[in-house]
CSV table of C-alpha atoms in Angstrom, one decimal:
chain,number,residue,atom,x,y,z
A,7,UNK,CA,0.0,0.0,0.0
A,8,UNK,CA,1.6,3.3,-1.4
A,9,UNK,CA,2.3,5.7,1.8
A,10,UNK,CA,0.0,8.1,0.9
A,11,UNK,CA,-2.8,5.4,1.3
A,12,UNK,CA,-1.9,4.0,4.4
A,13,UNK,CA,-4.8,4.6,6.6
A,14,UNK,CA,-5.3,7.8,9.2
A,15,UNK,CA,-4.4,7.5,12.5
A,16,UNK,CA,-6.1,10.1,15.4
A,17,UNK,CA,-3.3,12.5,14.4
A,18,UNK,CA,-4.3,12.7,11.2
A,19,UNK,CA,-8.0,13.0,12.1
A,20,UNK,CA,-7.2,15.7,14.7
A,21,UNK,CA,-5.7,17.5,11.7
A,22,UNK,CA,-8.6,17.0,9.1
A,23,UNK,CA,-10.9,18.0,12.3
A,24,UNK,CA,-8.7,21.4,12.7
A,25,UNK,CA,-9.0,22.2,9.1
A,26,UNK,CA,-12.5,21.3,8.2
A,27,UNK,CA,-14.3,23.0,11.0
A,28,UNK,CA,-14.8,26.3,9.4
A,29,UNK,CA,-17.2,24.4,6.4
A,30,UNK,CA,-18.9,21.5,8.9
A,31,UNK,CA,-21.6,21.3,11.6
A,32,UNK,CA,-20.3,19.9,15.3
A,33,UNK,CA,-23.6,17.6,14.5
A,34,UNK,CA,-25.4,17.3,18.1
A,35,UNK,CA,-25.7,14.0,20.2
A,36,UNK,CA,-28.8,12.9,21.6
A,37,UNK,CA,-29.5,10.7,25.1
A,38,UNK,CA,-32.8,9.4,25.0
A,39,UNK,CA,-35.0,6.2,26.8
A,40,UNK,CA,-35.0,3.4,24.3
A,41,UNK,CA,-38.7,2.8,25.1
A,42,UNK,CA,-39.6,5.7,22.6
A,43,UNK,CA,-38.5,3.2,19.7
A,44,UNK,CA,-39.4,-0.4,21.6
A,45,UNK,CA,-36.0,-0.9,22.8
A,46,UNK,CA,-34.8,-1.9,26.4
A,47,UNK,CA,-31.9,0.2,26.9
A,48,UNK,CA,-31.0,3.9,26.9
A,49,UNK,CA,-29.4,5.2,23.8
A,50,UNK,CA,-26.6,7.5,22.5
A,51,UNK,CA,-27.4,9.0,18.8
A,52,UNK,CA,-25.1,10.4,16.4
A,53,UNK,CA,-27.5,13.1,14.8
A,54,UNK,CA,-25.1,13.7,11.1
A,55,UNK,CA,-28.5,13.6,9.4
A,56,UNK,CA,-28.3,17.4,10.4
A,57,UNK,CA,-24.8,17.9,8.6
A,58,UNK,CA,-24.8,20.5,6.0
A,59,UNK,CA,-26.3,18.7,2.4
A,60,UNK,CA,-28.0,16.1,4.8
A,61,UNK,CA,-25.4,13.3,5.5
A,62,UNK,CA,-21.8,12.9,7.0
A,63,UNK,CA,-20.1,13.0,3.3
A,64,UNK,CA,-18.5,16.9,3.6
A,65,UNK,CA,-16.1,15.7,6.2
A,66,UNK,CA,-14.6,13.6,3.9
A,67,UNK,CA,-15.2,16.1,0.9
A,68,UNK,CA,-13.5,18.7,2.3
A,69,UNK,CA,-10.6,17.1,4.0
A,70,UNK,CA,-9.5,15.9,0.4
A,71,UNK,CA,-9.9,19.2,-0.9
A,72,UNK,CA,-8.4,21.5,1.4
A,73,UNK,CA,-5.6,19.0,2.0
A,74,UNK,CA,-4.6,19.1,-2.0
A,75,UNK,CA,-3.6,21.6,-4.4
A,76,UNK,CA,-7.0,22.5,-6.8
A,77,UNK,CA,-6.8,21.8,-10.4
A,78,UNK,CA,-7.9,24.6,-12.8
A,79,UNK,CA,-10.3,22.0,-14.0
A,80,UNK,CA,-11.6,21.6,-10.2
A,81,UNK,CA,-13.0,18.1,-9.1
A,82,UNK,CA,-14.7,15.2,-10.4
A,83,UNK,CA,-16.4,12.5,-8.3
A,84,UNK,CA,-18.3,9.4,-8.6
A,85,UNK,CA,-21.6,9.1,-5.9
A,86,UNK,CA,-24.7,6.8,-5.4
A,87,UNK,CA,-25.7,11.0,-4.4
A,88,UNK,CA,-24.9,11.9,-1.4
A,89,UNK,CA,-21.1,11.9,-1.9
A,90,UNK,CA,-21.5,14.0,-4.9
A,91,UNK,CA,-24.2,16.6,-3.1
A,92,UNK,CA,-21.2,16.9,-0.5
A,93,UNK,CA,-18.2,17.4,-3.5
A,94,UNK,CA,-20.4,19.8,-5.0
A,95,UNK,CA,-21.3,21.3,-1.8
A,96,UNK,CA,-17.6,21.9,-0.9
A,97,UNK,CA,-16.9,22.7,-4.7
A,98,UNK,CA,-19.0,25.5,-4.1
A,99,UNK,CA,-17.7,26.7,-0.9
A,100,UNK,CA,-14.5,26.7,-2.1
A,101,UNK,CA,-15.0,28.2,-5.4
A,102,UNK,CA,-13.9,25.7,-7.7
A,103,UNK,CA,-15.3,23.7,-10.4
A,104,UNK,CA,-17.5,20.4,-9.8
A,105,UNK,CA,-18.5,17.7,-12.0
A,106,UNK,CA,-20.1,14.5,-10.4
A,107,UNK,CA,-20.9,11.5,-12.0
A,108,UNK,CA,-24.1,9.0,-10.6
A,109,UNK,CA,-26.0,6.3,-11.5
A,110,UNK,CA,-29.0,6.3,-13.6
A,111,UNK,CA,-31.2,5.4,-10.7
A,112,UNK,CA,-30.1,8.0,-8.4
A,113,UNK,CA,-32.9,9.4,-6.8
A,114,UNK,CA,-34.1,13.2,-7.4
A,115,UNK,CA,-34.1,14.0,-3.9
A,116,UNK,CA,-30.4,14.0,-4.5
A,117,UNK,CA,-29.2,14.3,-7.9
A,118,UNK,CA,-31.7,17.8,-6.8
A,119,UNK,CA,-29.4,19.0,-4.0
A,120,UNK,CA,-26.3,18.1,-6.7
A,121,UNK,CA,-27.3,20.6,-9.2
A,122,UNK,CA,-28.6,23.0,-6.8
A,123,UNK,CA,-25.0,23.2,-5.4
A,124,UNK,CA,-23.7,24.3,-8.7
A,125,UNK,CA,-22.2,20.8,-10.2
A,126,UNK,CA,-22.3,19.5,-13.4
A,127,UNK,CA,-24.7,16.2,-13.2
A,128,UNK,CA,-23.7,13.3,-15.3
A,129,UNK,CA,-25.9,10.3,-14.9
A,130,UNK,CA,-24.1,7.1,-16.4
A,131,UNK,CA,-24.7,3.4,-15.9
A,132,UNK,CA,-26.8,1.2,-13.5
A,133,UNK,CA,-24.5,0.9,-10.5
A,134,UNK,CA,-21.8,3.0,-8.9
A,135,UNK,CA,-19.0,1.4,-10.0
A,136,UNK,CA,-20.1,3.0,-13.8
A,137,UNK,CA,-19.9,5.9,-12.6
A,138,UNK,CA,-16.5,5.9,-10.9
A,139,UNK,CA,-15.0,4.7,-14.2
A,140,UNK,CA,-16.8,7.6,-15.9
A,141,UNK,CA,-15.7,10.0,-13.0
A,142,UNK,CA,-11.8,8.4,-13.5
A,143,UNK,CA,-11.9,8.8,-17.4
A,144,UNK,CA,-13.4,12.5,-17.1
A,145,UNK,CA,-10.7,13.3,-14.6
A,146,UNK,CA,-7.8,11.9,-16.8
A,147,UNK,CA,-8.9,13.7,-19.6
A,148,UNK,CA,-9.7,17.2,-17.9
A,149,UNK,CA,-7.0,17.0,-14.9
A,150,UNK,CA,-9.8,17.3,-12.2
A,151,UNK,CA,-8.8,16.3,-8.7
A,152,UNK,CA,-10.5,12.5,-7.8
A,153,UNK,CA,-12.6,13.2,-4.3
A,154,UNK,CA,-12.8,9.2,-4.1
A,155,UNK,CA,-16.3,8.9,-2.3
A,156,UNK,CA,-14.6,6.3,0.8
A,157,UNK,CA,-10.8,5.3,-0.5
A,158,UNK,CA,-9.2,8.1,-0.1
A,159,UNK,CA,-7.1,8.6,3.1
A,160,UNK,CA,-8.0,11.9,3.5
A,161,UNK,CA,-12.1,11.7,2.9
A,162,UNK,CA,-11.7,8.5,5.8
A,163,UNK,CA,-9.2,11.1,8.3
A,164,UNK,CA,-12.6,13.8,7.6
A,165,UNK,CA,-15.4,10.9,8.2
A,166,UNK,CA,-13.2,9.9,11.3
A,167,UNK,CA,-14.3,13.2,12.7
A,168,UNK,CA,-17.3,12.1,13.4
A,169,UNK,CA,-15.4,9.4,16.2
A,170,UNK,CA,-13.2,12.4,17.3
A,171,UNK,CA,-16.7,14.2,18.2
A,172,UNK,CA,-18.9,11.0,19.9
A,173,UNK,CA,-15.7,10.6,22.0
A,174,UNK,CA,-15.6,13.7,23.0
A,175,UNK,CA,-19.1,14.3,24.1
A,176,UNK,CA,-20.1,11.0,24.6
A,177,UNK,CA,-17.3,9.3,26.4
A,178,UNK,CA,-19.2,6.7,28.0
A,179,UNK,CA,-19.7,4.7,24.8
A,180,UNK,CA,-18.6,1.6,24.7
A,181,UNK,CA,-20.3,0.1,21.2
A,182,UNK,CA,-20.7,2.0,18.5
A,183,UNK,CA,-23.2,1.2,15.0
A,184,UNK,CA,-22.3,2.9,11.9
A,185,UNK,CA,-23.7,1.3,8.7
A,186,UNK,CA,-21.4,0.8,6.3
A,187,UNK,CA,-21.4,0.7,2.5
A,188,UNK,CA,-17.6,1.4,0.9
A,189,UNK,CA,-16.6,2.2,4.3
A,190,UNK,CA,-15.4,5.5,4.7
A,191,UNK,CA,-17.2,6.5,7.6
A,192,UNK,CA,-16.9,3.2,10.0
A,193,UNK,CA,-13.1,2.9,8.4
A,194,UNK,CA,-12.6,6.4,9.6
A,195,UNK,CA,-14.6,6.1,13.2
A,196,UNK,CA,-12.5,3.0,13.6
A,197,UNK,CA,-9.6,4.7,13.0
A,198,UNK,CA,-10.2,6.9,15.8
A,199,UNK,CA,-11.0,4.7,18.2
A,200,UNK,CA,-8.7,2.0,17.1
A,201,UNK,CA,-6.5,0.8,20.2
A,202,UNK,CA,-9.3,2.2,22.8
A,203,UNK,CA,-12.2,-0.2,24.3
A,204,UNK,CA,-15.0,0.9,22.1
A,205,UNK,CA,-16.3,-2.2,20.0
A,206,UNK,CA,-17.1,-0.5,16.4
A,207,UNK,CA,-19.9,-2.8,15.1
A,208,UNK,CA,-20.6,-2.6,11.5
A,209,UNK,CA,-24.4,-2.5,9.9
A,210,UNK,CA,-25.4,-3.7,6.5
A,211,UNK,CA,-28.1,-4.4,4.2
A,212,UNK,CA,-28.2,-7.7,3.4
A,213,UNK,CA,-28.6,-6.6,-0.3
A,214,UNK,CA,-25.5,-5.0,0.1
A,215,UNK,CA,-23.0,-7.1,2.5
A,216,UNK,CA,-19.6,-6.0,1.6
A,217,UNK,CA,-17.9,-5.7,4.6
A,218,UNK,CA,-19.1,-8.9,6.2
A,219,UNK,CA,-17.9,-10.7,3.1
A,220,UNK,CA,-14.6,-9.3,3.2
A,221,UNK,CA,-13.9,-9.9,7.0
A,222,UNK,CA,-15.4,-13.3,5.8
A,223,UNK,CA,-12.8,-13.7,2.7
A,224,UNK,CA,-10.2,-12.1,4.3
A,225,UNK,CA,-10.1,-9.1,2.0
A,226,UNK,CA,-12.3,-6.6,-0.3
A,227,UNK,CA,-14.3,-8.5,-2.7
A,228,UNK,CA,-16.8,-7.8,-5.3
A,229,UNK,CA,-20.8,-8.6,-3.9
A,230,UNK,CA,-24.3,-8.1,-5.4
A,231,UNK,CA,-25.8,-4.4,-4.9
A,232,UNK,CA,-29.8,-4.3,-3.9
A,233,UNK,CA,-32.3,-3.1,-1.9
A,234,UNK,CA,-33.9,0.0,-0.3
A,235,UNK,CA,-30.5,1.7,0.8
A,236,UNK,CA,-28.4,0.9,-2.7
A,237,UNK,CA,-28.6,4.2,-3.5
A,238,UNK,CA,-26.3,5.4,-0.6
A,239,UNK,CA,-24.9,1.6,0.9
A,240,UNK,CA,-24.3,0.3,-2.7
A,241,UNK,CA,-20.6,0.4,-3.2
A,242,UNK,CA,-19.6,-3.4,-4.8
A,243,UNK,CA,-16.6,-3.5,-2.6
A,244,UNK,CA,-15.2,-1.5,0.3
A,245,UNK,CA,-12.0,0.1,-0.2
A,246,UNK,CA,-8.7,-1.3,0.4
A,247,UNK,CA,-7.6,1.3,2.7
A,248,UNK,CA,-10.8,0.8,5.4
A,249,UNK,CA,-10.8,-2.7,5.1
A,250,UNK,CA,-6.7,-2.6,6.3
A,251,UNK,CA,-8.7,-0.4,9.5
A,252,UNK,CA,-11.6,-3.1,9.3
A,253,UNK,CA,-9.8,-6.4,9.9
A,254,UNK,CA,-8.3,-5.0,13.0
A,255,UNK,CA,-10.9,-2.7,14.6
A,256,UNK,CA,-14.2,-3.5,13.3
A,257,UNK,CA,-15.7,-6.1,15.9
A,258,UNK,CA,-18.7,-7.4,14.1
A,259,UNK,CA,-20.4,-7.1,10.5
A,260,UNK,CA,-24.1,-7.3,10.9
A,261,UNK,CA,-26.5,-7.7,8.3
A,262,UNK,CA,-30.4,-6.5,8.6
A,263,UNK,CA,-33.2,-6.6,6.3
A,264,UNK,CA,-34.9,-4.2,4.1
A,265,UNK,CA,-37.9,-4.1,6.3
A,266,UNK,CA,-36.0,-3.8,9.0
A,267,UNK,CA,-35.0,-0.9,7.9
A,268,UNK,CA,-38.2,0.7,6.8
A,269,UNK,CA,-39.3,0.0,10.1
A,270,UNK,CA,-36.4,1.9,12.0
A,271,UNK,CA,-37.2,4.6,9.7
A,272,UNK,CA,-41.0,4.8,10.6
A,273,UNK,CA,-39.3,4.3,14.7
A,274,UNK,CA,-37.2,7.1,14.1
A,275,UNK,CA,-40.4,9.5,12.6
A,276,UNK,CA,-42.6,8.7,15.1
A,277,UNK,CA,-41.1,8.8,18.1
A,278,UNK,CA,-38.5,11.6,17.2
A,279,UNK,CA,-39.8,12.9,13.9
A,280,UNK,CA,-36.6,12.4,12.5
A,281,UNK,CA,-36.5,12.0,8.8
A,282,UNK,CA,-33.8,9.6,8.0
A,283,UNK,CA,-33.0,8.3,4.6
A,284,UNK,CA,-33.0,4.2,4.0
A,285,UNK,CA,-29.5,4.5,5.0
A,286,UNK,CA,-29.1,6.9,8.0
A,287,UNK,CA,-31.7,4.1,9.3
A,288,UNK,CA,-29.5,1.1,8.7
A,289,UNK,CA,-27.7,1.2,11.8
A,290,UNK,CA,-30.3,2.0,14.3
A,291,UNK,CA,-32.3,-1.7,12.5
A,292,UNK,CA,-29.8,-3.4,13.8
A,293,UNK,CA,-31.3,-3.0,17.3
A,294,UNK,CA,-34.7,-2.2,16.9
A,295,UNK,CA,-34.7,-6.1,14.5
A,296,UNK,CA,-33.0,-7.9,17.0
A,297,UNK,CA,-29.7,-8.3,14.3
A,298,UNK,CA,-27.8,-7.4,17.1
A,299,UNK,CA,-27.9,-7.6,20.5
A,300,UNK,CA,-25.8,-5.5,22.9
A,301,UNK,CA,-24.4,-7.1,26.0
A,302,UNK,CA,-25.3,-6.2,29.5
A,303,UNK,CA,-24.2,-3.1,30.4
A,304,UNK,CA,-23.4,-1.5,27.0
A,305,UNK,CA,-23.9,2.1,26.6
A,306,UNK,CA,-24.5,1.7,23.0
A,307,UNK,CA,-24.4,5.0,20.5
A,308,UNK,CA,-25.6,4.5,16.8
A,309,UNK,CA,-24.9,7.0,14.3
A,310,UNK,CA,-27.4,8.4,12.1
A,311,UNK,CA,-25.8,9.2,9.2
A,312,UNK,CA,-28.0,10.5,6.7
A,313,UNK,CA,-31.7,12.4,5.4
A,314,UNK,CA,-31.8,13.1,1.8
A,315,UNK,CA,-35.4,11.0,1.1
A,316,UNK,CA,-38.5,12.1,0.5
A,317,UNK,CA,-40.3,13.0,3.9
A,318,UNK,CA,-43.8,11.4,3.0
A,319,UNK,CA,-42.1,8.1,2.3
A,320,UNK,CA,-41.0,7.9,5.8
A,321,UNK,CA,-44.2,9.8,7.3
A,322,UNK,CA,-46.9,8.2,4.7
């Protein structure tokens, strides 16, 4: 693994936390009974569903941008959307050009807040791995700057500051959820509290499992992408440089259904109205479906990681 990829380590993160905090939101954290969503235990959440563009991704976005030298021809991403709603976001911010490439099937409650940022949308293939090659041959051809949307060691050092924060205001933690999809964020979290107490626990789709097959293969390989949270869990791998964080400091890789999921969203409405998207869900369905079950005495925070969905198909 070239230097430059090797992954971040709580220095790094401290850094990335230093230099993006001018363009982020110190997203709040939340202590609430568990009885308001059927659970037995008292929980810690993670509320990045308020970060700016509606998700965690401008950490990451940022971090690779403000730690590189800009291009003329600006950036070029690939994103299931919101990845590319945070690139563009940032893009904007920053003053520099943005052009962000998705699948055909992203939904318009993103490829919405894309444009609206100021990119250029390019909708190209079925899957995200269409568009990244789009997003690669674009770049090569223009000289954009890659913002890799989770195997870049810089976007993982800005998605770690989302651990950096939960330590610091809640420090009684001792399991973590973070749903997982190319593995930025949980690579990054991990990172942070790699060498600490705090069990990182790992939430999937089971239309999407990648990291539960590669802890089970013993490294990143390719797996079917389906189901309700594709458009923002669908990566067909996770990256090389969180899985080398994974294999070490990811304690378990659960996998829950899509109507779990649904149904953590409708918890998450009606007890807190809280609109998360299919994903920002996927970690709290872990618990609310039984997938996992915390042992006795865990303090147990889940991170809710994203909103861009349409309201009324969480409230309807």
């Amino acid at each position: 693994m070239p230097q430059e990829q090797l992954p971040p380590g709580r220095a790094a993160i401290e850094a990335a936390a230093a230099r993006i905090a001018p363009h982020v939101r110190r997203t709040p954290v939340m202590r609430m009974s568990g009885r308001d969503l059927g659970l037995g235990l008292d929980l810690i959440l993670k509320l990045e569903l308020l970060q700016a563009t509606g998700s965690f991704k401008p950490r990451g976005a940022f971090n690779r941008m403000l730690s590189a030298a800009l291009p003329a021809a600006g950036v070029a991403t690939a994103s299931g959307g919101n990845h590319g709603a945070a690139v563009a976001y940032a893009a904007r911010a920053l003053g520099v050009r943005a052009e962000v490439f998705c699948p055909v099937p992203t939904p318009v409650a993103k490829t919405t807040r894309i444009e609206g940022y100021g990119a250029v949308l390019h909708r190209v293939g079925a899957a995200y791995d269409e568009a990244r090659l789009a997003s690669e041959a674009r770049a090569a051809e223009t000289g954009a700057l890659i913002v890799h949307a989770y195997d870049q060691a810089e976007v993982l050092a800005g998605q770690g500051t989302v651990g950096l924060e939960l330590e610091q205001d809640a420090p009684e933690a001792t399991h973590v959820l973070v749903a997982t999809g190319g593995g930025g964020l949980i690579g990054g979290i991990a990172a942070w509290y790699a060498g600490t107490p705090v069990r990182i626990i790992s939430v999937e789709p089971e239309g999407c499992p990648t990291l539960a097959t590669a802890l089970r293969e013993g490294r990143p390989v390719p797996c079917p992408v389906g189901g309700v949270a594709a458009d923002s869990l669908g990566a067909r791998q996770v990256g090389g440089i969180m899985f080398a964080v994974a294999k070490d400091h990811v304690a378990q890789a659960v996998l829950v259904t899509d109507d779990a999921i649904r149904d953590a969203q409708r918890r998450l409405w009606d007890a807190l109205r809280l609109v998360a998207e299919p994903g920002g869900a996927t970690a709290l369905a872990a618990l609310t479906s039984g997938a996992w079950a915390p042992p006795a005495g865990a303090r147990v925070a889940v991170v809710l990681c994203g909103s861009n969905t349409d309201p009324a198909k969480v409230a309807g």
